[in-house]
Amino acid sequence: MTVSLADRSYPIVIGTGLLARAADHTLEVCRPTHVAIVTQPPVARHHVPAVAGSFRAKGIETTLIEVPDGEASKSFSTLQAVIDQMLAARIPRQGCLVALGGGVVGDLAGFAAAIHLRGIDFVQIPTSLLAMVDASVGGKTGINTPRGKNLVGAFWQPRLVLADLDALRTLPPRGRHAGMAEVIKHGVIADPGLFDALEAAPALAEPAEDLLTLCVRRSCEIKAAVVAEDERETTGRRMILNFGHTVGHAVENAGGYHDLHHGECVAIGMVVAAEMAAELKTCPPEVPARIEALCRAAQLPVRIPAMPWPRLLEAMRLDKKVQGDHLRFVLPTRIGEVIIRGDVPLDLVERVCRARGAIS
């Protein structure tokens, strides 16, 4: 499939056995003279030999850059370290940066590609479910700051997304569960058929291969279509992809980015948003119940960790969707459709968050 963005369009290739052919696929979209692979140690152990080997077999100079594991790597200090290593290795403007890993690596490496020598090509090779179904597609890159998540970054589209489903076999169970949150999100915002398929799965926490393939394919199709309509969030259409993220990002920020995975926070945020929608009567009461049941089936958390409501609210006020003093939420009207509301009463937000675990 293709993300259609005029002269910046790029393919998404989904399949198996792709890592060993990474260079072949890359050479179809660009001709790098030097490749820098940015990754993290757990991913490097499993996948760097195949990916780096494919480029070296083509005679392409290849530099490996490892960053620490975890969300903490989305920081100014790690970004500087990556850029320093790229400069030391003399990665030229004709070079290419390969993001090999999960969403953290993709966001960080994509931002490094956007600013190195004022921009070089980069390729997304996601190895986590969350990155395959969401983070690798769409060109949003960036880092976190103590004030909030993804507040510093750039829109910088990859030249290629290469999703090798074999890589998911090396994921720990918690990583697979976290990725399923973004799949559930895509069902809620755009595809009731996908949501139904997830509900019908006998073991969503350990999905069968055919269901996993469906999750990746449909999620990429949905996100590609939305990004093609509204690449830089100028019309508001792309904002629907932030369902669950207003509260989810706030939980991540208030928790210091180390207690819960991103997908786990999104699951909590989706349940909270759906409960607010039901209270506002924008959706039937069974909608939040179905979303919560699906999150539980995927072994995802549905309650906010014990954290002070004022800290959570402060983090929500840093959300990029905020207009003036008004929080904006993506709320479901039914499974498969959402709206954006900027008039949700703050007392309702507080009441639902407290009922879900926030404390004084």
Coordinates of C-alpha atoms in Angstrom, one line a residue:
M1 CA 0.0 0.0 0.0
T2 CA 1.0 3.6 -0.4
V3 CA 0.8 6.7 1.7
S4 CA -0.3 9.2 -0.9
L5 CA 1.4 12.6 -0.4
A6 CA 2.2 13.8 -3.9
D7 CA 6.0 13.8 -4.4
R8 CA 6.5 12.6 -0.8
S9 CA 4.4 9.4 -1.2
Y10 CA 5.9 6.2 0.1
P11 CA 5.2 2.5 0.2
I12 CA 4.3 0.4 3.2
V13 CA 5.5 -3.1 2.7
I14 CA 4.0 -5.8 5.0
G15 CA 5.1 -9.4 5.0
T16 CA 7.6 -11.9 6.3
G17 CA 11.3 -12.4 5.7
L18 CA 11.7 -8.7 4.9
L19 CA 14.6 -7.7 7.2
A20 CA 17.1 -9.7 5.2
R21 CA 15.9 -7.8 2.1
A22 CA 15.9 -4.4 3.7
A23 CA 18.6 -3.0 1.3
D24 CA 16.7 -4.3 -1.8
H25 CA 13.5 -2.5 -0.7
T26 CA 15.4 0.7 0.3
L27 CA 17.2 0.8 -3.0
E28 CA 13.8 0.9 -4.8
V29 CA 13.1 4.3 -3.2
C30 CA 16.5 5.9 -2.7
R31 CA 20.2 5.4 -3.4
P32 CA 22.1 6.0 -0.2
T33 CA 25.9 6.1 -0.1
H34 CA 26.0 5.5 3.6
V35 CA 23.4 4.1 6.0
A36 CA 23.1 4.8 9.7
I37 CA 21.0 2.2 11.6
V38 CA 19.5 3.6 14.9
T39 CA 18.3 0.9 17.2
Q40 CA 18.2 -0.2 20.9
P41 CA 20.1 -3.2 22.4
P42 CA 17.3 -5.7 22.6
V43 CA 16.4 -5.1 19.0
A44 CA 20.0 -5.1 17.9
R45 CA 20.6 -8.6 19.2
H46 CA 17.8 -10.0 17.2
H47 CA 17.7 -8.0 14.0
V48 CA 20.9 -5.9 13.2
P49 CA 22.8 -8.8 11.6
A50 CA 20.1 -9.3 9.0
V51 CA 19.5 -5.6 8.3
A52 CA 23.1 -4.4 8.4
G53 CA 24.2 -7.4 6.5
S54 CA 21.7 -6.7 3.6
F55 CA 23.2 -3.2 3.2
R56 CA 26.8 -4.3 3.5
A57 CA 26.2 -7.0 0.9
K58 CA 25.3 -4.2 -1.5
G59 CA 28.6 -2.4 -0.8
I60 CA 26.8 0.3 1.2
E61 CA 28.8 1.7 4.2
T62 CA 26.8 1.0 7.3
T63 CA 27.1 2.6 10.8
L64 CA 25.3 1.3 13.8
I65 CA 24.0 3.7 16.5
E66 CA 22.6 2.2 19.6
V67 CA 20.5 4.2 22.1
P68 CA 19.3 3.2 25.6
D69 CA 16.2 1.1 25.8
G70 CA 13.0 2.8 26.9
E71 CA 10.9 6.0 26.5
A72 CA 13.7 8.0 28.3
S73 CA 15.7 7.9 25.0
K74 CA 13.2 10.4 23.5
S75 CA 15.2 13.3 25.0
F76 CA 17.5 16.2 23.9
S77 CA 20.5 14.4 25.3
T78 CA 19.9 11.2 23.3
L79 CA 19.1 13.2 20.2
Q80 CA 22.4 15.1 20.5
A81 CA 24.3 11.8 21.0
V82 CA 22.7 10.4 17.8
I83 CA 23.5 13.5 15.8
D84 CA 27.1 13.6 17.2
Q85 CA 27.6 10.0 16.0
M86 CA 26.1 10.7 12.6
L87 CA 28.5 13.7 12.2
A88 CA 31.5 11.6 13.4
A89 CA 30.6 8.9 10.9
R90 CA 30.3 11.6 8.2
I91 CA 26.8 10.5 7.2
P92 CA 26.3 12.7 4.0
R93 CA 23.2 14.4 2.7
Q94 CA 23.0 11.4 0.3
G95 CA 22.9 9.1 3.3
C96 CA 19.9 7.4 4.8
L97 CA 19.0 6.8 8.4
V98 CA 17.2 3.5 9.2
A99 CA 15.0 3.4 12.3
L100 CA 15.1 -0.2 13.4
G101 CA 12.9 -0.7 16.5
G102 CA 9.7 0.4 18.2
G103 CA 8.0 3.7 18.4
V104 CA 10.7 5.3 20.5
V105 CA 13.4 4.6 18.0
G106 CA 11.2 5.7 15.1
D107 CA 10.3 9.0 16.7
L108 CA 13.8 9.8 17.8
A109 CA 15.6 8.6 14.6
G110 CA 13.0 10.3 12.3
F111 CA 13.7 13.6 14.1
A112 CA 17.4 13.1 13.8
A113 CA 17.0 12.5 10.1
A114 CA 14.9 15.7 9.8
I115 CA 17.6 17.9 11.3
H116 CA 20.8 16.2 10.3
L117 CA 22.3 18.4 7.5
R118 CA 18.8 20.0 7.3
G119 CA 17.2 16.7 6.3
I120 CA 18.2 13.3 4.9
D121 CA 16.2 10.3 3.8
F122 CA 15.1 7.8 6.4
V123 CA 13.4 4.4 6.4
Q124 CA 11.2 3.0 9.1
I125 CA 11.7 -0.7 10.0
P126 CA 9.3 -1.2 12.9
T127 CA 9.9 -4.2 15.1
S128 CA 7.1 -3.8 17.6
L129 CA 3.3 -4.1 17.1
L130 CA 2.7 -0.6 18.2
A131 CA 5.2 0.8 15.8
M132 CA 3.9 -1.3 12.9
V133 CA 0.3 -0.3 13.4
D134 CA 0.8 3.4 14.3
A135 CA 4.1 5.1 15.0
S136 CA 6.0 4.2 11.8
V137 CA 3.3 5.7 9.5
G138 CA 2.6 9.4 9.1
G139 CA 5.8 11.3 9.5
K140 CA 5.4 12.5 13.1
T141 CA 8.8 12.5 14.7
G142 CA 10.0 14.0 17.9
I143 CA 11.1 13.8 21.5
N144 CA 9.6 14.4 25.0
T145 CA 10.4 17.1 27.5
P146 CA 9.7 17.3 31.2
R147 CA 6.7 19.5 30.2
G148 CA 5.1 17.0 28.0
K149 CA 5.2 14.2 25.4
N150 CA 6.2 14.8 21.7
L151 CA 6.3 18.6 22.2
V152 CA 9.5 19.0 20.2
G153 CA 9.7 17.5 16.8
A154 CA 9.0 17.7 13.0
F155 CA 6.8 16.3 10.3
W156 CA 9.3 14.3 8.3
Q157 CA 8.0 11.5 6.2
P158 CA 10.0 8.3 5.7
R159 CA 10.8 7.0 2.2
L160 CA 9.6 3.5 3.1
V161 CA 8.0 1.6 5.9
L162 CA 9.0 -2.1 6.1
A163 CA 6.9 -4.1 8.5
D164 CA 8.3 -7.6 8.9
L165 CA 5.8 -9.7 10.8
D166 CA 8.5 -12.2 11.8
A167 CA 9.9 -9.5 14.1
L168 CA 6.8 -9.7 16.3
R169 CA 7.9 -13.2 17.4
T170 CA 10.7 -11.7 19.5
L171 CA 8.4 -9.3 21.3
P172 CA 7.7 -9.9 25.0
P173 CA 3.9 -10.4 25.8
R174 CA 3.6 -6.9 27.3
G175 CA 4.9 -5.4 24.1
R176 CA 2.3 -7.2 22.0
H177 CA -0.5 -6.2 24.4
A178 CA 0.5 -2.5 24.3
G179 CA 0.5 -2.5 20.5
M180 CA -3.0 -3.9 20.5
A181 CA -4.3 -0.7 22.1
E182 CA -3.6 1.2 18.9
V183 CA -5.4 -1.5 16.8
I184 CA -8.4 -1.2 19.1
K185 CA -8.2 2.6 18.6
H186 CA -8.3 2.2 14.8
G187 CA -11.4 0.0 15.1
V188 CA -13.2 2.6 17.3
I189 CA -12.3 5.6 15.0
A190 CA -12.8 4.1 11.6
D191 CA -13.6 0.4 11.3
P192 CA -16.4 -1.4 13.1
G193 CA -15.5 -4.6 11.2
L194 CA -12.0 -4.6 12.7
F195 CA -13.4 -4.0 16.1
D196 CA -15.9 -6.9 15.6
A197 CA -13.0 -9.2 14.5
L198 CA -11.1 -8.3 17.7
E199 CA -14.1 -9.0 19.9
A200 CA -14.5 -12.4 18.2
A201 CA -10.9 -13.4 18.8
P202 CA -10.7 -16.3 21.2
A203 CA -7.4 -15.1 22.7
L204 CA -6.8 -11.4 21.9
A205 CA -3.7 -11.3 24.2
E206 CA -2.1 -13.9 22.0
P207 CA -3.7 -13.3 18.5
A208 CA -3.5 -15.9 15.8
E209 CA -1.2 -15.1 12.8
D210 CA -4.1 -14.3 10.5
L211 CA -5.6 -11.9 13.0
L212 CA -2.2 -10.2 13.6
T213 CA -1.8 -9.7 9.8
L214 CA -5.3 -8.2 9.6
C215 CA -4.5 -5.9 12.5
V216 CA -1.3 -4.6 10.9
R217 CA -2.8 -4.3 7.4
R218 CA -6.0 -2.5 8.4
S219 CA -4.3 -0.2 10.9
C220 CA -1.8 0.9 8.2
E221 CA -4.6 1.4 5.7
I222 CA -6.6 3.5 8.1
K223 CA -3.7 5.6 9.2
A224 CA -2.4 6.1 5.6
A225 CA -5.8 7.3 4.5
V226 CA -6.1 9.8 7.3
V227 CA -2.6 11.1 6.8
A228 CA -3.1 11.5 3.1
E229 CA -6.2 13.7 3.9
D230 CA -4.5 15.8 6.6
E231 CA -0.7 15.4 6.8
R232 CA 0.1 18.3 9.1
E233 CA -3.2 18.5 11.1
T234 CA -4.4 21.6 9.3
T235 CA -8.0 20.4 8.7
G236 CA -8.5 18.6 12.0
R237 CA -9.1 15.2 10.3
R238 CA -5.8 13.7 11.5
M239 CA -6.8 14.6 15.1
I240 CA -9.1 11.5 15.2
L241 CA -5.9 9.4 15.5
N242 CA -5.5 11.0 18.9
F243 CA -8.4 9.1 20.4
G244 CA -7.4 8.1 23.9
H245 CA -4.2 10.2 23.7
T246 CA -5.3 13.3 25.7
V247 CA -5.6 11.4 28.9
G248 CA -3.1 8.7 27.8
H249 CA -0.3 11.2 27.2
A250 CA -1.1 12.9 30.5
V251 CA -0.8 9.6 32.4
E252 CA 2.6 9.0 30.7
N253 CA 3.9 12.5 31.5
A254 CA 2.6 12.5 35.1
G255 CA 4.1 9.1 35.6
G256 CA 7.5 10.1 34.4
Y257 CA 7.4 7.9 31.3
H258 CA 8.6 4.8 33.1
D259 CA 5.7 3.1 34.8
L260 CA 3.5 2.3 31.8
H261 CA 4.0 1.7 28.1
H262 CA 2.5 4.1 25.6
G263 CA -0.1 1.7 24.4
E264 CA -1.2 0.9 28.0
C265 CA -1.7 4.6 28.6
V266 CA -3.7 4.9 25.4
A267 CA -6.0 2.1 26.6
I268 CA -6.7 4.0 29.8
G269 CA -7.3 7.1 27.8
M270 CA -9.8 5.4 25.4
V271 CA -11.9 4.1 28.3
V272 CA -11.9 7.5 30.0
A273 CA -12.9 9.3 26.7
A274 CA -15.6 6.8 26.0
E275 CA -17.1 7.2 29.5
M276 CA -17.1 10.9 29.0
A277 CA -18.8 10.5 25.7
A278 CA -21.5 8.3 27.3
E279 CA -22.0 10.9 30.0
L280 CA -22.4 13.6 27.4
K281 CA -24.8 11.2 25.5
T282 CA -22.7 11.4 22.3
C283 CA -22.6 7.6 22.3
P284 CA -24.7 4.8 23.6
P285 CA -23.7 3.4 27.1
E286 CA -22.6 0.1 25.6
V287 CA -19.7 1.8 23.7
P288 CA -17.5 2.4 26.7
A289 CA -18.4 -1.1 28.0
R290 CA -17.3 -2.7 24.8
I291 CA -14.1 -0.7 24.6
E292 CA -13.2 -1.6 28.2
A293 CA -14.0 -5.3 27.7
L294 CA -11.7 -5.4 24.6
C295 CA -8.9 -3.7 26.4
R296 CA -9.2 -6.2 29.3
A297 CA -9.2 -9.0 26.8
A298 CA -5.9 -7.7 25.4
Q299 CA -4.6 -7.6 29.0
L300 CA -4.4 -3.8 29.0
P301 CA -4.9 -1.6 32.0
V302 CA -8.2 0.4 32.2
R303 CA -7.6 2.4 35.4
I304 CA -5.4 5.4 36.0
P305 CA -2.5 4.7 38.4
A306 CA -2.8 6.5 41.7
M307 CA -1.7 10.0 40.8
P308 CA -2.9 13.4 41.9
W309 CA -5.7 14.9 39.8
P310 CA -4.0 18.3 39.7
R311 CA -0.8 16.8 38.2
L312 CA -2.9 14.9 35.6
L313 CA -4.8 18.0 34.7
E314 CA -1.6 20.0 34.3
A315 CA -0.3 17.4 31.9
M316 CA -3.5 17.4 29.9
R317 CA -3.2 21.2 29.5
L318 CA 0.0 20.7 27.6
D319 CA -1.7 18.5 25.0
K320 CA -1.1 19.8 21.5
K321 CA -4.9 19.8 20.8
V322 CA -5.6 22.4 23.4
Q323 CA -7.1 25.6 22.1
G324 CA -6.7 28.5 24.5
D325 CA -7.8 27.2 27.8
H326 CA -10.0 24.5 26.4
L327 CA -9.1 20.8 26.4
R328 CA -10.2 19.0 23.3
F329 CA -11.1 15.4 23.3
V330 CA -11.8 12.8 20.6
L331 CA -15.0 11.1 21.6
P332 CA -16.8 8.1 20.0
T333 CA -20.3 8.5 18.7
R334 CA -20.4 4.8 18.0
I335 CA -17.9 2.0 17.2
G336 CA -16.3 3.2 13.9
E337 CA -16.9 6.9 14.3
V338 CA -15.6 9.7 16.5
I339 CA -16.0 13.5 16.9
I340 CA -13.8 16.2 18.3
R341 CA -15.2 18.2 21.3
G342 CA -13.8 21.3 22.9
D343 CA -16.7 21.9 25.3
V344 CA -16.3 18.9 27.7
P345 CA -17.0 20.4 31.2
L346 CA -13.9 20.2 33.3
D347 CA -15.9 18.9 36.3
L348 CA -17.0 15.9 34.1
V349 CA -13.3 15.2 33.1
E350 CA -12.3 15.3 36.8
R351 CA -15.2 13.1 37.9
V352 CA -14.5 10.4 35.3
C353 CA -10.7 10.5 36.0
R354 CA -11.2 10.3 39.7
A355 CA -13.6 7.3 39.2
R356 CA -10.9 5.7 37.1
G357 CA -8.2 6.1 39.8
A358 CA -6.9 9.7 40.0
I359 CA -6.6 10.9 43.5
S360 CA -6.6 14.3 45.3

